[in-house]
PDB file of N, CA and C in Angstrom:
ATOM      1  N   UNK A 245      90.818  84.427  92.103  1.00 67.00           N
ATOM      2  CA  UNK A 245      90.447  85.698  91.497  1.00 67.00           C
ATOM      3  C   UNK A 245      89.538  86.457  92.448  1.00 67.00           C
ATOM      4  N   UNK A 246      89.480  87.801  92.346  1.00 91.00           N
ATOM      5  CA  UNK A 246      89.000  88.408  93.453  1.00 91.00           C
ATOM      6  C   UNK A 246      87.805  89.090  92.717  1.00 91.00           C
ATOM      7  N   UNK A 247      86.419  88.687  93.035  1.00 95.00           N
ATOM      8  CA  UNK A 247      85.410  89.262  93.008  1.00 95.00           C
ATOM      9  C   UNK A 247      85.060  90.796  92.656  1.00 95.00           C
ATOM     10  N   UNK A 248      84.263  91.914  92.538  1.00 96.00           N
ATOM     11  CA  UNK A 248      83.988  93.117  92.674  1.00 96.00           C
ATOM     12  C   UNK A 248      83.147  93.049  94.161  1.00 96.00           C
ATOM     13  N   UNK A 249      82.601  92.032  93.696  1.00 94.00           N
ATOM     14  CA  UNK A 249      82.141  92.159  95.782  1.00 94.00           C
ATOM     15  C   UNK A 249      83.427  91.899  96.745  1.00 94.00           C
ATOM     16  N   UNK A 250      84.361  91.062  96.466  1.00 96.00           N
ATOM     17  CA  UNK A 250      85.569  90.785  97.289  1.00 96.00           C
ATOM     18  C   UNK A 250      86.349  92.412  97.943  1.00 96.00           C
ATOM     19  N   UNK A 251      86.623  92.646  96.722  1.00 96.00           N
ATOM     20  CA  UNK A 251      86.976  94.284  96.570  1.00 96.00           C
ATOM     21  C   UNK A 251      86.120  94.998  97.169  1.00 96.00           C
ATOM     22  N   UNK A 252      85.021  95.081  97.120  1.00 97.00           N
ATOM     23  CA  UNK A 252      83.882  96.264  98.193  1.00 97.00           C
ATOM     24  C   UNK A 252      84.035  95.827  99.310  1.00 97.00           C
ATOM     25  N   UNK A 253      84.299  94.995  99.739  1.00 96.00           N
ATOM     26  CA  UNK A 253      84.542  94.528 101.123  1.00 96.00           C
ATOM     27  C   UNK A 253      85.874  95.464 101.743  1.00 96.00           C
ATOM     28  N   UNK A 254      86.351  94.824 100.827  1.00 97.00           N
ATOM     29  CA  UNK A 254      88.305  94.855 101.269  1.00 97.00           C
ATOM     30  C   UNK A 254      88.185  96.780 101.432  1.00 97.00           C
ATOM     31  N   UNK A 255      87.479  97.495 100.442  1.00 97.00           N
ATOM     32  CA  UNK A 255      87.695  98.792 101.228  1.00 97.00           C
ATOM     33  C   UNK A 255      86.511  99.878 101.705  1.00 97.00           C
ATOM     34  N   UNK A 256      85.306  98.477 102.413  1.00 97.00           N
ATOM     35  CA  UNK A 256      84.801  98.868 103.120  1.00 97.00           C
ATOM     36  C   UNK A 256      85.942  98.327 104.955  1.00 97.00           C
ATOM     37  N   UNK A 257      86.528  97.910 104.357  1.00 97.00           N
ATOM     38  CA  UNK A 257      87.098  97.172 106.059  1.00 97.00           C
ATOM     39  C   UNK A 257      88.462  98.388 105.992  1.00 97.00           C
ATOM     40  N   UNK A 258      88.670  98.524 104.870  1.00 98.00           N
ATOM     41  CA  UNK A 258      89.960 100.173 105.468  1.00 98.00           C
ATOM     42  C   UNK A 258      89.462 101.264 105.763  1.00 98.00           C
ATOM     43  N   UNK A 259      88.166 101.696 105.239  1.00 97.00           N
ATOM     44  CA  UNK A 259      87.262 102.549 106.029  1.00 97.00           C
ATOM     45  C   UNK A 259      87.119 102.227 106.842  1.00 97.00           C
ATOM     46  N   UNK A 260      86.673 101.016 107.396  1.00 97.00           N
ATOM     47  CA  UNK A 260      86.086 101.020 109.030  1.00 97.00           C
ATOM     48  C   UNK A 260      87.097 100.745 109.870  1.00 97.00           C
ATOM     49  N   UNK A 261      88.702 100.849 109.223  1.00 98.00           N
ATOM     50  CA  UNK A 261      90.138 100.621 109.995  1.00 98.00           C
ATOM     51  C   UNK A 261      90.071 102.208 110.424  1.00 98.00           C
ATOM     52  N   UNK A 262      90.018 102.851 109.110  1.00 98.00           N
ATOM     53  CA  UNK A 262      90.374 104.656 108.994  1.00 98.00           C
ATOM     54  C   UNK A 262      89.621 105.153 110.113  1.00 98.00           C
ATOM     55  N   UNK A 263      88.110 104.965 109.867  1.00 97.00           N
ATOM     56  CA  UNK A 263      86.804 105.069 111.183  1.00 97.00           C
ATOM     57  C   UNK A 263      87.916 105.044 112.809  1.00 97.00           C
ATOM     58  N   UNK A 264      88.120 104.115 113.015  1.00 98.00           N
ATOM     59  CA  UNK A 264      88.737 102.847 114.400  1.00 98.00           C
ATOM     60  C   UNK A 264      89.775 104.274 114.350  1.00 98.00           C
ATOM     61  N   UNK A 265      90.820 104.488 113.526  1.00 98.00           N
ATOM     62  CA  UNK A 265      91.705 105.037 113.819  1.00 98.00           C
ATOM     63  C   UNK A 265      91.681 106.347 113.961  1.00 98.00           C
ATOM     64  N   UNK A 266      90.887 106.805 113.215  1.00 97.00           N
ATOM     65  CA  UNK A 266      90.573 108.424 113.421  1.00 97.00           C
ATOM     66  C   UNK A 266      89.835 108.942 115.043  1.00 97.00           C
ATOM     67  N   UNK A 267      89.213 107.771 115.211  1.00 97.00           N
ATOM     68  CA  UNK A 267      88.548 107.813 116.669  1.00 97.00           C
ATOM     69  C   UNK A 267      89.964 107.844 117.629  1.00 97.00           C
ATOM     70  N   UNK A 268      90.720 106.678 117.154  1.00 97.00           N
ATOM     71  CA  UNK A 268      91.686 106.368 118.582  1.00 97.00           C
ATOM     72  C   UNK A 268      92.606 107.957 118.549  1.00 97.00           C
ATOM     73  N   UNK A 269      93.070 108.368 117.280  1.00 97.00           N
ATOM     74  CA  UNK A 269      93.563 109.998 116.972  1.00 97.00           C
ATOM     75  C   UNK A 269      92.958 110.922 117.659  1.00 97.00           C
ATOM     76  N   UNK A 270      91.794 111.009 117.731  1.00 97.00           N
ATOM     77  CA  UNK A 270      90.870 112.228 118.491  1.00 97.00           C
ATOM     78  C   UNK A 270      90.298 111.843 119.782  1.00 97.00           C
ATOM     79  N   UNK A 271      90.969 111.011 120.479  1.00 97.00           N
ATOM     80  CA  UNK A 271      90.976 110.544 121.483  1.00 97.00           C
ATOM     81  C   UNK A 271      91.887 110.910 122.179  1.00 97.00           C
ATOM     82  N   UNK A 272      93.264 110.597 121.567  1.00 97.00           N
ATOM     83  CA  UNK A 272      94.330 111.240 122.245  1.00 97.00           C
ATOM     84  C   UNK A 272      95.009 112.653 121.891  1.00 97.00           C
ATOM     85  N   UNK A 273      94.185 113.120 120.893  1.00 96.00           N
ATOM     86  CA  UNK A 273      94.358 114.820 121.027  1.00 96.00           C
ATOM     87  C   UNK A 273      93.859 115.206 121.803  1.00 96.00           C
ATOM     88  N   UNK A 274      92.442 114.909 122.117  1.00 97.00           N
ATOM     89  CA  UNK A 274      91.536 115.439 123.176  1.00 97.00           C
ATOM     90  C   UNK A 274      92.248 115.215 124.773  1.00 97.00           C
ATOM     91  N   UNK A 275      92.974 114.010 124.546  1.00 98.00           N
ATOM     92  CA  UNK A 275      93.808 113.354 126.290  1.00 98.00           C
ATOM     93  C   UNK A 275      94.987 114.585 126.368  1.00 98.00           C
ATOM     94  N   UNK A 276      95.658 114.660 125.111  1.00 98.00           N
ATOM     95  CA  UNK A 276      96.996 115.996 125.331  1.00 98.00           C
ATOM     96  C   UNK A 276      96.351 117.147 125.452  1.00 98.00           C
ATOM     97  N   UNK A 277      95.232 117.440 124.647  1.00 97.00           N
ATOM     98  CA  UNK A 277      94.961 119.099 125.328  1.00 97.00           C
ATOM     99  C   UNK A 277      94.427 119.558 126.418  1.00 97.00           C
ATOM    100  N   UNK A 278      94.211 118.480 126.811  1.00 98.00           N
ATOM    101  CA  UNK A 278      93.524 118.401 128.665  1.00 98.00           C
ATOM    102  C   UNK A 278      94.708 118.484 129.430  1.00 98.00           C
ATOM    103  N   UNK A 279      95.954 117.985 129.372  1.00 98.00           N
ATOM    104  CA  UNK A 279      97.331 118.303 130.336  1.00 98.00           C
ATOM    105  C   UNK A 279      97.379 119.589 130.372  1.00 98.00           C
ATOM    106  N   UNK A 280      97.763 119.695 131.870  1.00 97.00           N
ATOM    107  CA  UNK A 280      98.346 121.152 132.182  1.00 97.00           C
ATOM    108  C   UNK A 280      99.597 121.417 131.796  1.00 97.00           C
ATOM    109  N   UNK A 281      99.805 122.115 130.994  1.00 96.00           N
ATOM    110  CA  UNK A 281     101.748 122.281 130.341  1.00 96.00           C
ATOM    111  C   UNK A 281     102.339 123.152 132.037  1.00 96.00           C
ATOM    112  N   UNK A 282     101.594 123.362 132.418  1.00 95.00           N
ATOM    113  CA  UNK A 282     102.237 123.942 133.693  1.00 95.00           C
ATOM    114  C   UNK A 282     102.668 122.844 134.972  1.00 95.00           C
ATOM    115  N   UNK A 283     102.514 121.678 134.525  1.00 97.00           N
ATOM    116  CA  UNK A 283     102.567 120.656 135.546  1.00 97.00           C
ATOM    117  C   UNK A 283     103.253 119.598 134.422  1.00 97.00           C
ATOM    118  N   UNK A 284     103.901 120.052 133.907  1.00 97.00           N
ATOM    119  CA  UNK A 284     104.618 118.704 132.647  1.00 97.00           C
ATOM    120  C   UNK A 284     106.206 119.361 132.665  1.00 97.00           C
ATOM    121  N   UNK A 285     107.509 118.883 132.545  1.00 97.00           N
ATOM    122  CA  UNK A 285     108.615 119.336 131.959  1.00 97.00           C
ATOM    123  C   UNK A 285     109.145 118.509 130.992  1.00 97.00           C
ATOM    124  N   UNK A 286     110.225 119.134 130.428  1.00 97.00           N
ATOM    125  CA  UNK A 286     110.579 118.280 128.894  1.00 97.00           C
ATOM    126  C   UNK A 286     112.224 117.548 129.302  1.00 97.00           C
ATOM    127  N   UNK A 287     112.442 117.114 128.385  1.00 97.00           N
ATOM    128  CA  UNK A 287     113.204 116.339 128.684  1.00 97.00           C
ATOM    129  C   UNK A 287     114.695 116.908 127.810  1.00 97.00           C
ATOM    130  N   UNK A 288     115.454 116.975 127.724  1.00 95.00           N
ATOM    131  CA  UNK A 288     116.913 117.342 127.297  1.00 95.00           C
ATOM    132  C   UNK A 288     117.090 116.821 125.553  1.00 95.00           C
ATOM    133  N   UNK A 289     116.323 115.969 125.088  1.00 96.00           N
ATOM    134  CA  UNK A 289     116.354 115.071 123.506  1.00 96.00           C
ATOM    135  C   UNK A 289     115.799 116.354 122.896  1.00 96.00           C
ATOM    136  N   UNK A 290     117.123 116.886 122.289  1.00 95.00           N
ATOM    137  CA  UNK A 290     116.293 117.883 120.730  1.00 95.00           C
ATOM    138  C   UNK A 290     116.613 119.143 121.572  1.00 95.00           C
ATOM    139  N   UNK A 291     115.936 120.105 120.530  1.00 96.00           N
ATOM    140  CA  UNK A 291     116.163 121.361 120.778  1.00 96.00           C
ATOM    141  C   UNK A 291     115.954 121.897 121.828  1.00 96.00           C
ATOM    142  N   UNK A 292     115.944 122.777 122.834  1.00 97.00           N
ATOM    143  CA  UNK A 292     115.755 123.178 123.338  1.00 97.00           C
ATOM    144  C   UNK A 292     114.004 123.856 123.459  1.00 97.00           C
ATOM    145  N   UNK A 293     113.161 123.478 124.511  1.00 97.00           N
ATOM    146  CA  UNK A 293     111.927 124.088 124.388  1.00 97.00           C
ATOM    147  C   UNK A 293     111.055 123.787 125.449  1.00 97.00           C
ATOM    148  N   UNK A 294     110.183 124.137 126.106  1.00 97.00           N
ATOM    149  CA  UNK A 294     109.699 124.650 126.904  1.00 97.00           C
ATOM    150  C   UNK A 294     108.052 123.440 126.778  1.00 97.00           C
ATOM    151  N   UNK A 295     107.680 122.747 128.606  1.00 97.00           N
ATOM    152  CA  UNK A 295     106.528 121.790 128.079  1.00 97.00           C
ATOM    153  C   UNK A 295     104.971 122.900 127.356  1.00 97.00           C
ATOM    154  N   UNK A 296     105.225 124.091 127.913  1.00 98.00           N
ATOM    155  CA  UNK A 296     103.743 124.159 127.179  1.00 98.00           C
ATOM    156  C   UNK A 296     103.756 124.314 125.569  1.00 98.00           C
ATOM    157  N   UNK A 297     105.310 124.541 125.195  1.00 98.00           N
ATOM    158  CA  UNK A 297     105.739 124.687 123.591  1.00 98.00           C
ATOM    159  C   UNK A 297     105.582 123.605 123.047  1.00 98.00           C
ATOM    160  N   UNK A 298     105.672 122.357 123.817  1.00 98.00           N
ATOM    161  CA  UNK A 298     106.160 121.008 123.556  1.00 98.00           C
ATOM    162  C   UNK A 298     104.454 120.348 122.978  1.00 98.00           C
ATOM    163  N   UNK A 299     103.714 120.696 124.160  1.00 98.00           N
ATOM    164  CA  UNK A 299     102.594 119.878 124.408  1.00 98.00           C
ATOM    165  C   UNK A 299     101.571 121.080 122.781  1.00 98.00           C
ATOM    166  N   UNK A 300     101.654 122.216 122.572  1.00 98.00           N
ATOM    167  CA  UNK A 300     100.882 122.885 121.831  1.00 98.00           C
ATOM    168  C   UNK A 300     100.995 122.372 120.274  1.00 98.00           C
ATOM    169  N   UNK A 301     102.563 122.214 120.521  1.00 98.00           N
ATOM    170  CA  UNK A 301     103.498 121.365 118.791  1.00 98.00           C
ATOM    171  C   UNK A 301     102.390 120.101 118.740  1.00 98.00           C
ATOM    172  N   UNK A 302     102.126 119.605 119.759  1.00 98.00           N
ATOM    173  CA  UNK A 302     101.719 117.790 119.178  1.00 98.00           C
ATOM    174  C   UNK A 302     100.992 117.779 119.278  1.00 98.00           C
ATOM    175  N   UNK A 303      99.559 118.787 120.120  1.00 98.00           N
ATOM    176  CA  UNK A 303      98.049 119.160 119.504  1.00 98.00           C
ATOM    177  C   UNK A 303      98.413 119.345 118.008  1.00 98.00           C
ATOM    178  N   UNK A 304      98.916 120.039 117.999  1.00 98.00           N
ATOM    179  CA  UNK A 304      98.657 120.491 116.343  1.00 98.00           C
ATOM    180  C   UNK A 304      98.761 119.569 115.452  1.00 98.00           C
ATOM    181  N   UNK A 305     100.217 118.858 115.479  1.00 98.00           N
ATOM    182  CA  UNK A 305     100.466 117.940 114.776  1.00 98.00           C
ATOM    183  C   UNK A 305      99.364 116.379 114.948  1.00 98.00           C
ATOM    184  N   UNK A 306      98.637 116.536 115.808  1.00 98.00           N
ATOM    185  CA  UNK A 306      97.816 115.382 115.706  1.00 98.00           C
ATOM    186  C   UNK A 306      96.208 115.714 115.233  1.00 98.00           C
ATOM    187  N   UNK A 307      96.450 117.159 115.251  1.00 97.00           N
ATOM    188  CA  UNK A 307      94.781 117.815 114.649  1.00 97.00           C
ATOM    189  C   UNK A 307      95.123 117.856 113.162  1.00 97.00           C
ATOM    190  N   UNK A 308      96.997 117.601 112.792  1.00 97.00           N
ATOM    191  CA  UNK A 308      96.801 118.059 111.075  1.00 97.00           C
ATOM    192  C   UNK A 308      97.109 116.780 110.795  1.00 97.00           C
ATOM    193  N   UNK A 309      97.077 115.476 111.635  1.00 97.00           N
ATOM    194  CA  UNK A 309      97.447 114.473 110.997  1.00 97.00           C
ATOM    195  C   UNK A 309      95.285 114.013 111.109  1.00 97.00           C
ATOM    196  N   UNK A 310      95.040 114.606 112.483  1.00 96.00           N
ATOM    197  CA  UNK A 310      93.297 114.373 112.308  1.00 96.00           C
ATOM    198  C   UNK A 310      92.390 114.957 110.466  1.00 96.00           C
ATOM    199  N   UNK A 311      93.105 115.906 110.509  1.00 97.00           N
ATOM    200  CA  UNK A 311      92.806 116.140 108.706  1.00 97.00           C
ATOM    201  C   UNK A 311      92.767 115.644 107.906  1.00 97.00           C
ATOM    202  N   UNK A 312      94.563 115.613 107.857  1.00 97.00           N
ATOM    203  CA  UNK A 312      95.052 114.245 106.890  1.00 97.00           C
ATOM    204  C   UNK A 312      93.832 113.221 106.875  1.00 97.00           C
ATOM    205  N   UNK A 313      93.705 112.495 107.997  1.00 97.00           N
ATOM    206  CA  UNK A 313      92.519 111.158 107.848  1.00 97.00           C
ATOM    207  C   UNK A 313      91.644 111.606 107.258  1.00 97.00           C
ATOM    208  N   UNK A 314      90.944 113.115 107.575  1.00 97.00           N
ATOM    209  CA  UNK A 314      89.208 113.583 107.224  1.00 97.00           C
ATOM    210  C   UNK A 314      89.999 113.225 105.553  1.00 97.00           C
ATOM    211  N   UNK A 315      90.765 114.110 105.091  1.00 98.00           N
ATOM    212  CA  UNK A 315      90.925 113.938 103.616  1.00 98.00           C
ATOM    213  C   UNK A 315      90.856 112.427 102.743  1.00 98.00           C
ATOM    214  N   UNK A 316      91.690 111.769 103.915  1.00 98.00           N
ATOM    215  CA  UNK A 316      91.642 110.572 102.830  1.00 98.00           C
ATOM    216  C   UNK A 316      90.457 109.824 103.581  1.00 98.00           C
ATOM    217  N   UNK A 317      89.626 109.983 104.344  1.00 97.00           N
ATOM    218  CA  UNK A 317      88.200 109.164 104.783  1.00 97.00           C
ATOM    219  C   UNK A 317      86.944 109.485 103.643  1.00 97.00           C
ATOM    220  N   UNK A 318      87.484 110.828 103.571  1.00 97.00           N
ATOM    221  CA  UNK A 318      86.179 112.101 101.979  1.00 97.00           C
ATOM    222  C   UNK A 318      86.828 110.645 100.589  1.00 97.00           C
ATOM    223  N   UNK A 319      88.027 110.622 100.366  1.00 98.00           N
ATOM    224  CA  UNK A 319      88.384 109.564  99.189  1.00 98.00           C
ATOM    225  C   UNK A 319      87.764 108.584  99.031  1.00 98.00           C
ATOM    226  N   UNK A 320      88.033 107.802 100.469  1.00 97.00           N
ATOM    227  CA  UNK A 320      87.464 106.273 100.625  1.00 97.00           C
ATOM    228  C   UNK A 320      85.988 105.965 100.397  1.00 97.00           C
ATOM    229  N   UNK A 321      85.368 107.341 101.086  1.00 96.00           N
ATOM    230  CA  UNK A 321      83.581 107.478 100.567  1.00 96.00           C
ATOM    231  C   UNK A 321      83.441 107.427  99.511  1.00 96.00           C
ATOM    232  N   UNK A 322      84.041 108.625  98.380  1.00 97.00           N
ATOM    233  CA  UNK A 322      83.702 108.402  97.025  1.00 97.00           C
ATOM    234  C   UNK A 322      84.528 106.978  96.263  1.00 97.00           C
ATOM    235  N   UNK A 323      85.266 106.504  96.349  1.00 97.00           N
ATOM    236  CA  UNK A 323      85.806 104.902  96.118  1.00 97.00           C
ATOM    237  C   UNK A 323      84.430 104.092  96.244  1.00 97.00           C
ATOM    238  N   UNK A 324      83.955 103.971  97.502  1.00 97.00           N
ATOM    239  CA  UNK A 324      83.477 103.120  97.917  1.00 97.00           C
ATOM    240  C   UNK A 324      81.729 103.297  96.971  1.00 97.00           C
ATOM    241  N   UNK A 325      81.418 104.310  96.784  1.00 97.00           N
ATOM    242  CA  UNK A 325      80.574 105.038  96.110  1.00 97.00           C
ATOM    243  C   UNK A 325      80.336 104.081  94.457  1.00 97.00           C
ATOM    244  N   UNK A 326      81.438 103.969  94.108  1.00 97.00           N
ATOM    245  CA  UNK A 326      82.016 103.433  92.583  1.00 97.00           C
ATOM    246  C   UNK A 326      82.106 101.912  92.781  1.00 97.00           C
ATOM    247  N   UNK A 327      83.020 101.602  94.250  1.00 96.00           N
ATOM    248  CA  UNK A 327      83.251  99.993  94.117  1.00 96.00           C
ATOM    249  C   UNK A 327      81.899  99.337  94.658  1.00 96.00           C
ATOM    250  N   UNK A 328      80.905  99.970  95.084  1.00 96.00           N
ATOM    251  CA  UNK A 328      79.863  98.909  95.640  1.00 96.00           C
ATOM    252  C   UNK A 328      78.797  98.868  94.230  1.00 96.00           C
ATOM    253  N   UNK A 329      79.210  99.515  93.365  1.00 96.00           N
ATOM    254  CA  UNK A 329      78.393  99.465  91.639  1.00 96.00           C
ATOM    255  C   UNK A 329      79.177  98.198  91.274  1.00 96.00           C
ATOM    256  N   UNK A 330      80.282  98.326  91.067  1.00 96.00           N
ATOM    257  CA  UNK A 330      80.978  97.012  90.071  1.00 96.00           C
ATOM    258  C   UNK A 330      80.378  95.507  90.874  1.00 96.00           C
ATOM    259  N   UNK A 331      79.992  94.520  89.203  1.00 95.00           N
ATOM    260  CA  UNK A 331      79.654  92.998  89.980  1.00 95.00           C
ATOM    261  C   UNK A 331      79.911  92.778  88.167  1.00 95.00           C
ATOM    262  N   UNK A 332      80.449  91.718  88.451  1.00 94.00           N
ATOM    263  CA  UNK A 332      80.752  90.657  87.242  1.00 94.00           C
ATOM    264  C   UNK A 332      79.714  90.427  86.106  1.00 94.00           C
ATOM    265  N   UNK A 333      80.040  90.783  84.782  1.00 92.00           N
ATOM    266  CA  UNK A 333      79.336  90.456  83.778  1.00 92.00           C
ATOM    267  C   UNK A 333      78.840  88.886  83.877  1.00 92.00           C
ATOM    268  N   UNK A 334      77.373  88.974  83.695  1.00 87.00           N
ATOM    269  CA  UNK A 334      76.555  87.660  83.470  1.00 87.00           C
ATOM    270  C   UNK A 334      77.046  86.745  82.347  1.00 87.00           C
TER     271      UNK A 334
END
């Protein structure tokens, strides 16, 4: 049977996964928006498009997936807020 302390653990450690991962995310947005799209070309897979079109698409998409995390990291705070109260009736 799993504790209320077992449980505060378990999603204090997906916060500090979310933490780990949101870092390694804004790590490598920060590594793609530093390339020069003027010194990159694309490759023939998919539509047709151009590297500085290419490289601007997957900033973005990794600043709205960087969100995504802020949103569900704001959740995990208030969770965690509630699960570090619960402990087993005496």
């Amino acid at each position: 049977m799993s504790t209320p302390a077992d449980l505060d653990e378990q999603v204090t450690q997906v916060r500090d996964a979310l933490h780990a991962l949101r870092r390694t995310l804004l790590d490598l947005e920060r590594t793609y928006a530093d390339l020069d799209a003027h010194t990159l070309d694309v490759n023939d897979h998919g539509d047709p498009t151009t590297a500085p079109e290419a490289l601007e698409s997957a900033v973005d998409a990794l600043r709205a997936a960087q969100d995504t995390l802020g949103i569900a990291d704001a959740d995990l705070d208030v969770a965690k807020r509630h699960t570090a109260r619960l402990t087993e009736r005496q």
